[in-house]
XYZ file of C-alpha atoms in Angstrom:
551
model
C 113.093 222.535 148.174
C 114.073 219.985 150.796
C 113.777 216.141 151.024
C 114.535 215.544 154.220
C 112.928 212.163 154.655
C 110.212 214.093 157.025
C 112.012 215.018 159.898
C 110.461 218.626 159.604
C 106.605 217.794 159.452
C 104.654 219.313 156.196
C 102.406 221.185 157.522
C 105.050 223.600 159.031
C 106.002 224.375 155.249
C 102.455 225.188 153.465
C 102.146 226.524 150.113
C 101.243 229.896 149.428
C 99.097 229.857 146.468
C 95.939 231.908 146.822
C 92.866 230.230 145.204
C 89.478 232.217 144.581
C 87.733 230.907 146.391
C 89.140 230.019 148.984
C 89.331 226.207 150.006
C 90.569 224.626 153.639
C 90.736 221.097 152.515
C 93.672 219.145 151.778
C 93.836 218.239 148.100
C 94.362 214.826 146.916
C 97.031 215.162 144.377
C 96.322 214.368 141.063
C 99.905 214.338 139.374
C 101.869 211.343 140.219
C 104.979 213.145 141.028
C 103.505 215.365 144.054
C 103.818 214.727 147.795
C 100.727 215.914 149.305
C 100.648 218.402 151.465
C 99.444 217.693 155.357
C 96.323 219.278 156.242
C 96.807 221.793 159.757
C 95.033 218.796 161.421
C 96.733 216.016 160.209
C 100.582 216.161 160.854
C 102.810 213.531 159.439
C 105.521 212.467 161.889
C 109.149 211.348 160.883
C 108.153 207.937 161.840
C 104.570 207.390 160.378
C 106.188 208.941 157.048
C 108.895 206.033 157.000
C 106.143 203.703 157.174
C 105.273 201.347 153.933
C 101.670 201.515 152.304
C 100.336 199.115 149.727
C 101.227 196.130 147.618
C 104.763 196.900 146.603
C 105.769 198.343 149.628
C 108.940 197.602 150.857
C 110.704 196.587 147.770
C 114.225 197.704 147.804
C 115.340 198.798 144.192
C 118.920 198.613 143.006
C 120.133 197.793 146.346
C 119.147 201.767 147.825
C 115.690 203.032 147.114
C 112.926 201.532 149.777
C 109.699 201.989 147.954
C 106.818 203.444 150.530
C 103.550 204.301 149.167
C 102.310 205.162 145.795
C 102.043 208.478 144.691
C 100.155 208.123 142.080
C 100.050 206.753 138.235
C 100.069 207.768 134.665
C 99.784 206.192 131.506
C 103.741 205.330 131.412
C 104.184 204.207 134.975
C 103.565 204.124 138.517
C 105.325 207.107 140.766
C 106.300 206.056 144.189
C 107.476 207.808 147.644
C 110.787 206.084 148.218
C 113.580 206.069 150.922
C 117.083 206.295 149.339
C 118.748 204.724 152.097
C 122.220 205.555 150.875
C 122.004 209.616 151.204
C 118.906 209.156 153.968
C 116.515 211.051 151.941
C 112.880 210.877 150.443
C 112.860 210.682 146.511
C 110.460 209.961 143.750
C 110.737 206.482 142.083
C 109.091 206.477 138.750
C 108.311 202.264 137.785
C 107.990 201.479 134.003
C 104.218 200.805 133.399
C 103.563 198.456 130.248
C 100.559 196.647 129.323
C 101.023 192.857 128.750
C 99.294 192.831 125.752
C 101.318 195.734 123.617
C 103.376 194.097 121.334
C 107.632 194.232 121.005
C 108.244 196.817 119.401
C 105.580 199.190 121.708
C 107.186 197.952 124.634
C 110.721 198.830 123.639
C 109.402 202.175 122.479
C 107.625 202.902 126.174
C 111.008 202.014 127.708
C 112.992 203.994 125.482
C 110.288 206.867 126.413
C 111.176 206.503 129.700
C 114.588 206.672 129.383
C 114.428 210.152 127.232
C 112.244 211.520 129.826
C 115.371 211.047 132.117
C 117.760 212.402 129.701
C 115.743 215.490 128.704
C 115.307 216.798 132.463
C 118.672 215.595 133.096
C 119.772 217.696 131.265
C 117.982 220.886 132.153
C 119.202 223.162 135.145
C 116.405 224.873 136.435
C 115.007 225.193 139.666
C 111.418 224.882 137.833
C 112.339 221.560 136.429
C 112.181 218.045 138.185
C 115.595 217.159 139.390
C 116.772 213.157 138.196
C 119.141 211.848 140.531
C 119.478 208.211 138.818
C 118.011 205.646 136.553
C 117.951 202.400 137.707
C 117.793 199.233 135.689
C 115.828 197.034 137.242
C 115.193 193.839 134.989
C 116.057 195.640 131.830
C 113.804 198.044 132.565
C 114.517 201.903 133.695
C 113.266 203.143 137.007
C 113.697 207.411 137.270
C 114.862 208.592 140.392
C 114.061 212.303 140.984
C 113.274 214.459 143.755
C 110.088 214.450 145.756
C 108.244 217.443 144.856
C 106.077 217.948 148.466
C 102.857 219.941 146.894
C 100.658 219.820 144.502
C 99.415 220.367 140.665
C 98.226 223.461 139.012
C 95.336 221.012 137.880
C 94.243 220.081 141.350
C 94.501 223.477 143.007
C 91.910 224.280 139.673
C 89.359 221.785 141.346
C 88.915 224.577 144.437
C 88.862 227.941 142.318
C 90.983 229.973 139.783
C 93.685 232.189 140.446
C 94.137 235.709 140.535
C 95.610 237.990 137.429
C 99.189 237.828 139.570
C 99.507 234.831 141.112
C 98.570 233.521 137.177
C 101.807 235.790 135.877
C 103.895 234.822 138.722
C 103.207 230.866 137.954
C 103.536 231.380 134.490
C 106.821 233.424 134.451
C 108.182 229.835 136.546
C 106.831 227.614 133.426
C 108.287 229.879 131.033
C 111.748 229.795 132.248
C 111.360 225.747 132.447
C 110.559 226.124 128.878
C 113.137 228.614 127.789
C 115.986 226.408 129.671
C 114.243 223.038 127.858
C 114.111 224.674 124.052
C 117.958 226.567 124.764
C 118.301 222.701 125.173
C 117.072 221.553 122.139
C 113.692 220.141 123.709
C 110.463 220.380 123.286
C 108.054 219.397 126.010
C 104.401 219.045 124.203
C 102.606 218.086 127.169
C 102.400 221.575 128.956
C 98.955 221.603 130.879
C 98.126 222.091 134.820
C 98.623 218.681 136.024
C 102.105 218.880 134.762
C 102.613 221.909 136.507
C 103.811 221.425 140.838
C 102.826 223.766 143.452
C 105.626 223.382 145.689
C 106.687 224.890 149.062
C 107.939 227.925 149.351
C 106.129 229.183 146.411
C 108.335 226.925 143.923
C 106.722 226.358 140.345
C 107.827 222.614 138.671
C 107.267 221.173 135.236
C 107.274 217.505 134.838
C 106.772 214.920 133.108
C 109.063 215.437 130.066
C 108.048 211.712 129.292
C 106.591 212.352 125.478
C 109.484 215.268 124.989
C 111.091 215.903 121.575
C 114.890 216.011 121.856
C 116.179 217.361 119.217
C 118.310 215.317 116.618
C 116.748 211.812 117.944
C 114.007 209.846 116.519
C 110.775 210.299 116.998
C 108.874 207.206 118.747
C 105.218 208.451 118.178
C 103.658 205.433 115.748
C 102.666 206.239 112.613
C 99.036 208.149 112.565
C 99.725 208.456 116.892
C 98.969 211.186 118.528
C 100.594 212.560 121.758
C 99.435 215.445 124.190
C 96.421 216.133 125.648
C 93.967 217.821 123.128
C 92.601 221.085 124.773
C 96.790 222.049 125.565
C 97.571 221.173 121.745
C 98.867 223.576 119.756
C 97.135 223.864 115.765
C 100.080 223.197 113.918
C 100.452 220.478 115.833
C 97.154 218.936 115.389
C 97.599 219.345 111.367
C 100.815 217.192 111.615
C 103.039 220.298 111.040
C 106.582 220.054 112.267
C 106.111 221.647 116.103
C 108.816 224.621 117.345
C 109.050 226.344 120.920
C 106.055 228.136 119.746
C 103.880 225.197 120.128
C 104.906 224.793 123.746
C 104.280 228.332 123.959
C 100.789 228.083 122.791
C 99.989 225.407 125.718
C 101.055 228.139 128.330
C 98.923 230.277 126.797
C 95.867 228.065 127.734
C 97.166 226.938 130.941
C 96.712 230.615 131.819
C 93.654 230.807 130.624
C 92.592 227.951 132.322
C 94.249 229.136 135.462
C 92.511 232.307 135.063
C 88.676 231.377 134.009
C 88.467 227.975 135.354
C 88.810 226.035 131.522
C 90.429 225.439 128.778
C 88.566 227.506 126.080
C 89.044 224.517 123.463
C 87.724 222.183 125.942
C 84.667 219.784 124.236
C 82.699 217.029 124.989
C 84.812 214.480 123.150
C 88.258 214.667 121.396
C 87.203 215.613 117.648
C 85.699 218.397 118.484
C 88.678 219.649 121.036
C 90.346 219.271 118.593
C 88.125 221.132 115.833
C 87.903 223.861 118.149
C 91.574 224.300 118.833
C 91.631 224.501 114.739
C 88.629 226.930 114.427
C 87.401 228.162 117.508
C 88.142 232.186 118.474
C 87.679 231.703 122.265
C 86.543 234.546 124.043
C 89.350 237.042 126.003
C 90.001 236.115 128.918
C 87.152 238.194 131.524
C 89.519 237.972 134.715
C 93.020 238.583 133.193
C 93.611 242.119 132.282
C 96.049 244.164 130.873
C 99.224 242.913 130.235
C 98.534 238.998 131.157
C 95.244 239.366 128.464
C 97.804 240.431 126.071
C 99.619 237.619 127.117
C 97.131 235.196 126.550
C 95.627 236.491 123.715
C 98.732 236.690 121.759
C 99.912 233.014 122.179
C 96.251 231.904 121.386
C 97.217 233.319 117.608
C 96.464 230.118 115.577
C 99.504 230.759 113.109
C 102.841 230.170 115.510
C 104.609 232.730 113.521
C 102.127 235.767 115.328
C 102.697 234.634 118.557
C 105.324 236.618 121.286
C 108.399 235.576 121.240
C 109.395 233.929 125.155
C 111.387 237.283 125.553
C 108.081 239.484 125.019
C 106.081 236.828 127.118
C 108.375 237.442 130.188
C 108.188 241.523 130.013
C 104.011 240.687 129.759
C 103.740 238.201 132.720
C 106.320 240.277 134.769
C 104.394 243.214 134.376
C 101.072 241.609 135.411
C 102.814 239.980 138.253
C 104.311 242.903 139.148
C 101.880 245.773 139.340
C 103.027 249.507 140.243
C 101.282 249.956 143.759
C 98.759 252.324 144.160
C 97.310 253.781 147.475
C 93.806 251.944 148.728
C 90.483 254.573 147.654
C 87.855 255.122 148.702
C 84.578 252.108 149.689
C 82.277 252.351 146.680
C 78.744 250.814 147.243
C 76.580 249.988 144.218
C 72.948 248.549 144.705
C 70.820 247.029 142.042
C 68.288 244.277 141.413
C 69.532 242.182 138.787
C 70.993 238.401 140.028
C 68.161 237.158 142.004
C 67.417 241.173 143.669
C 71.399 240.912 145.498
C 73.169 244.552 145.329
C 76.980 244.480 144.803
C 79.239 245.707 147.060
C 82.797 246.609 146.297
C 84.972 246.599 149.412
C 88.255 248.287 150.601
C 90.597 245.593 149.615
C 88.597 245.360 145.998
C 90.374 248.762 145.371
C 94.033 247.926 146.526
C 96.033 248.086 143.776
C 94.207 250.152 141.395
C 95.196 253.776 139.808
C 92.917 256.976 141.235
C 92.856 257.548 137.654
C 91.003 254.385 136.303
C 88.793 253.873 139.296
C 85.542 255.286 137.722
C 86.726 252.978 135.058
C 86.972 249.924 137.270
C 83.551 250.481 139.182
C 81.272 250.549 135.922
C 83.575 247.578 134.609
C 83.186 245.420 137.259
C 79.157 246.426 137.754
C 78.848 245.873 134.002
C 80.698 241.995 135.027
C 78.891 241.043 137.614
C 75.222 242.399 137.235
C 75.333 243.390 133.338
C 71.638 244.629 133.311
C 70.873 245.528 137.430
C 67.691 247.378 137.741
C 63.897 247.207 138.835
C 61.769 244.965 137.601
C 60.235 246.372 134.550
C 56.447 247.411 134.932
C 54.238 244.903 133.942
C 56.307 242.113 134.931
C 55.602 239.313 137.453
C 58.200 236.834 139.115
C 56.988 233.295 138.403
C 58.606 230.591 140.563
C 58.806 227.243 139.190
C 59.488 224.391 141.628
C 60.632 221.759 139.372
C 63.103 223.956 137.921
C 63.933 225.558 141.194
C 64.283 228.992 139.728
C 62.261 232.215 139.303
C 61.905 233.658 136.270
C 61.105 237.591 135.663
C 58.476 237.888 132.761
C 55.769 240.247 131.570
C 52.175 238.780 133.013
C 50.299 238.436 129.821
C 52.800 235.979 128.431
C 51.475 232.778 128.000
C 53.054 229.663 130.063
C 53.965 226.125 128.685
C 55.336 223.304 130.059
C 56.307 219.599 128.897
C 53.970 216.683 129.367
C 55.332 214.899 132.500
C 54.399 211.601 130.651
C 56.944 212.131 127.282
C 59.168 212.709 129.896
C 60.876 215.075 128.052
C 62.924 217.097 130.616
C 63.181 219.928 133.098
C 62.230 223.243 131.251
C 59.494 225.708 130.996
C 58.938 228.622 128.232
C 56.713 231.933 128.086
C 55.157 233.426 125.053
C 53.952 236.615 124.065
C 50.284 235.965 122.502
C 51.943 236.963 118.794
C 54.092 234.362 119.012
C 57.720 236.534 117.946
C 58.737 236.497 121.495
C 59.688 233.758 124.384
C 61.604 232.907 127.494
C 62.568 229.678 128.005
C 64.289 228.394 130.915
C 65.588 224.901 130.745
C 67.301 223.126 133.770
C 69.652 219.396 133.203
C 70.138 217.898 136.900
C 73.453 216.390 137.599
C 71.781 213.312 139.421
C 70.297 212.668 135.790
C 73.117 213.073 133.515
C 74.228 209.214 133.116
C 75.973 209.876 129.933
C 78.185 212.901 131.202
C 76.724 215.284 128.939
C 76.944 218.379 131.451
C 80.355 220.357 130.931
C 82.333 220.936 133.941
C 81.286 224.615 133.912
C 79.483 227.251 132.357
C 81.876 228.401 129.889
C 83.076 224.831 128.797
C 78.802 224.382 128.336
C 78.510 227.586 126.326
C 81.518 226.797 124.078
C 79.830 223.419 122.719
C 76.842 225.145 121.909
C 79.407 227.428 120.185
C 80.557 224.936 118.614
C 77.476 223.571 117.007
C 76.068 227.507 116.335
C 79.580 227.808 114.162
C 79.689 224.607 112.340
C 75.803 223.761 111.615
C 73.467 225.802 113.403
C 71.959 222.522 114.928
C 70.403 223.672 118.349
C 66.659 222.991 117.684
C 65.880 226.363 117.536
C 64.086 226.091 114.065
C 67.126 227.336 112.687
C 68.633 227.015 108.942
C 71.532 225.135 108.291
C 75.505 226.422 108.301
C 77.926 228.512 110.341
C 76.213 231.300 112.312
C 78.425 235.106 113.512
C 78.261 234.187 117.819
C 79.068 236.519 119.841
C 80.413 234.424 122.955
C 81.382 235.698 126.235
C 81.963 234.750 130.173
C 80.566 236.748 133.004
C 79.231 235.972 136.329
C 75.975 235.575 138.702
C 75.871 236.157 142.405
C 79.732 236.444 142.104
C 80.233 232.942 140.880
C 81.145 232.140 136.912
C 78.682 232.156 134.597
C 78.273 232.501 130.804
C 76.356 234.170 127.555
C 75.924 233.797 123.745
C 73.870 235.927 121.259
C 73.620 234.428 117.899
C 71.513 235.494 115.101
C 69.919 233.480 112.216
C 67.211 232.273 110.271
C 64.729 230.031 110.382
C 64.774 226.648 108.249
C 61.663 227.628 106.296
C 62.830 226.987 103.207
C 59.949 229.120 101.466
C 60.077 232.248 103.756
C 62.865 232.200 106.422
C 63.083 234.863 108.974
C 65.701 236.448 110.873
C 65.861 236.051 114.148
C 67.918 236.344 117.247
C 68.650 234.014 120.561
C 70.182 235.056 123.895
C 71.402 232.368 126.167
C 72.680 232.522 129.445
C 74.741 229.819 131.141
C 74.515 228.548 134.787
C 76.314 225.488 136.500
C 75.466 224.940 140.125
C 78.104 224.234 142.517
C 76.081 220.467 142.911
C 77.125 220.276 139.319
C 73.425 221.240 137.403
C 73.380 223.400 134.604
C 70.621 226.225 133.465
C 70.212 227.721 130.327
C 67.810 230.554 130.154
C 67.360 231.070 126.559
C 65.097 234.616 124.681
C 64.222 234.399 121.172
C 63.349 236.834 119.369
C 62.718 238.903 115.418
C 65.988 239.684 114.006
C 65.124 242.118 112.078
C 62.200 245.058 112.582
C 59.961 246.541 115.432
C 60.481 244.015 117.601
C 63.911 243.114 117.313
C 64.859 246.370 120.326
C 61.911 245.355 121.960
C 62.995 241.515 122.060
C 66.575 242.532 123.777
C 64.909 244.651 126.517
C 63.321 240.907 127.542
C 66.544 239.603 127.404
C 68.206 241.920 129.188
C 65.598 242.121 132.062
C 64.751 238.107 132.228
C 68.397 237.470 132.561
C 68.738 240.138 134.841
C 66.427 238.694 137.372
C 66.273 235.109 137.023
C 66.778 233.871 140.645
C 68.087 229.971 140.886
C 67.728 228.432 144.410
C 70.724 226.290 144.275
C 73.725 229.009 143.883
């Protein structure tokens, strides 16, 4: 990587990280210590980059560094785009941040942070770690000088779309051998996740922010009954106090490839207790688009007890493998057709193919039809396709069921539910708009939405389904609609009739919009006798052909 104080203009020198889907708009970096990235339209000139931006801007610090424009801040600082005047070139200036109000002791201990994040990538050599050139006391207090990282964060690039299987392993093999050099070093980074990970040019992977690092042999700074990290990245042993080992850091790559891979972590809540419960107790689900050896990856580092996990030496064979696949010739275009998803047929084109063995392409086809249409086919006779506008959704159900809606008045939502006239079967279809959702109760995406539920199916069984109290066997899984992510859950129980309870069964499929609303089409049905097979064929067909407006 280059800093030279934008002579050469940005946009000349693009990243190469390939996003699904695609995205043309310039990111706004979220990680302080990124440059962005010019858009093709927008080219910075030598001149305009010199120029200063903001309060602050201007300030020469310890007599050579001309601060710019901010990059960006964090909870220990503010990063700025600086001119080091003596070499002529464009660094990163990292200014202590501390809160008037923390007391002696907390500010010492923020400044002493500080100046073991210097010290800890100091002393790592690694082209995927942050360079430190200096640390500059400025009125006792330590400003980091490191190199300008022109990109952006793993965490940002998330925002557009997920990466591939490869481009995953590749990115991951780069954090691995920051970690390897940091723990060969004696340190421990605990704050792996994708905003601390830089996109750079010329396909360069970066860790930062080594700022709440464990060095080994030095004290640690963390109060007593603190907690550092961020919560979905933590590793278990961790979160029960245990004494943390390069296993812990290991486990946070693990979920940063998930995450890079599905679009979330799979311990991701709606508030930190239960992250945090669910990083103790939850099983997530395997990974739907990482295969082979980067699903054994994943999988193994999830392992709650740090003594399971691959070693970094087996990591590195897995990732290199999955970055590396044995090349194949292209086959054959293989057209598949089918109702299911709103009456869309899949289409698998040439370039779907590249890549994969003659021998495992039968394989692949019914995989991937199974994936993205898991129950295609014609409407079943009988049925009818009801639209309902306030949902803005069709729903496939059989005509004699019985419709019910809520009273407008009570406003009690967006949601509507058919019944078969015995009452042991019904399709409910419930909708929660984004423009509504003042509290932020929405997940980010389909899977994070599903994995609450999860969450509440495991622990209590509290989903208003009539059902009896305690933990409940789910069976909780990804998959996708009209190519985009989506997610399921079957979980059987019994009813909270304390005199006669019943067993019964739910299916519930997940749907966020891209406008940010989420659907839940939910079948209930007997668990248990003659209409337990016959309650599943509704499921399968209702979620088969529900048809949402706004995909």
């Amino acid at each position: 990587m280059s800093n030279d104080g934008g002579a050469r203009s940005e946009a000349d020198e693009p990243t190469s990280f390939v996003l699904q889907p695609p995205n043309q708009q310039a990111p706004v970096p979220g990680n302080p210590y990124a440059a962005p990235v010019a858009s093709p339209t927008h080219v910075v000139s030598a001149q305009s980059a010199q120029a200063p931006e903001g309060p602050g801007a201007g300030r020469l610090i310890a007599g050579r560094y001309r601060l710019l424009a901010k990059l960006g801040h964090g909870g220990m600082g503010t990063v700025w785009r600086a001119k080091d005047e003596t070499v002529d070139r464009e660094v990163a200036v990292k200014e202590p941040r501390v809160p008037a109000h923390l007391t002696e002791r907390e500010r010492v201990n923020s400044f002493e942070r500080m100046r073991r994040e210097a010290r800890a990538a100091a002393r790592l050599d690694h082209p995927s770690v942050v360079d430190v050139h200096d640390v500059a006391v400025v009125e006792d207090q330590p400003w980091i000088v490191m190199e300008l990282v022109r990109g952006r964060s793993l965490g940002d690039a998330l925002q557009e779309g997920t990466l591939s299987a490869r481009e995953a392993a590749r990115i991951g093999l780069e954090v691995l051998g920051a970690l390897e050099a940091a723990h060969a070093a004696g340190i421990l980074h605990r704050d792996v996740k994708p905003d601390n990970v830089l996109l750079g040019r010329y396909d360069r992977v970066v860790l930062t922010d080594f700022g709440i690092a464990q060095i080994e042999g030095e004290t640690n700074l963390t109060d007593t009954g603190g907690f550092v990290g961020s919560p979905e990245y933590i590793a278990p042993e961790r979160v029960l106090g245990q004494r943390p080992g390069p296993a812990s850091d290991l486990w946070s790559l693990g979920v940063v490839l998930y995450a890079a891979t599905e679009g979330v972590s799979p311990f991701r809540r709606s508030n930190t207790p239960a992250t945090l419960q669910s990083v103790l107790n939850a099983t997530p689900a395997p990974p739907a688009s990482a295969q082979g050896p980067l699903a054994e990856a994943v999988n193994g580092l999830l392992d709650k007890d740090p003594a399971r996990r691959p070693n970094a030496a087996r990591v590195r064979a897995l990732l290199e493998a999955a970055a590396n696949p044995p090349a194949t010739r292209p086959t054959q275009v293989v057209q598949a057709t089918g109702r299911g998803g709103g009456g869309r047929g899949v289409r698998l084109g040439r370039k779907t193919w590249i890549g994969l063995g003659a021998a495992i392409v039968a394989a692949a086809v019914t995989a991937y039809l199974v994936i993205a249409n898991p129950f295609a086919g014609p409407l079943p006779e009988g049925w009818k396709i009801k639209q309902e506008k306030d949902l803005a959704a069709s729903l496939a159900v059989p005509a004699e069921y019985r419709r019910t809606v809520p009273d407008r008045e009570s406003d009690q939502g967006h949601w509507v539910r058919y019944t078969d006239w015995s009452g042991s079967i019904w399709i409910g279809l419930a909708l929660e708009k984004k423009a509504e959702d003042t509290g932020g109760q929405i997940a980010g995406s389909a899977a994070a939405e599903m994995y609450d539920d999860d969450t509440r199916f495991k622990e209590s069984g509290s989903y208003e389904l009539d059902m009896d109290e305690g933990p409940k066997k789910t069976d909780p899984s990804t998959t996708t609609y009209r190519d985009k992510k989506a997610a399921r859950n079957t979980v059987p129980f019994k009813t909270d009739d304390s005199e006669n309870p019943l067993p019964r069964e739910v299916q519930i499929f997940y749907y966020r919009t891209p406008g940010g609303d989420m659907y839940k089409l939910t079948v209930s049905y007997p668990g248990a006798g003659d209409f337990t097979a016959r309650g599943r064929e509704v499921a399968s067909a209702a979620i088969a052909n529900l048809d949402i407006d706004k995909t």
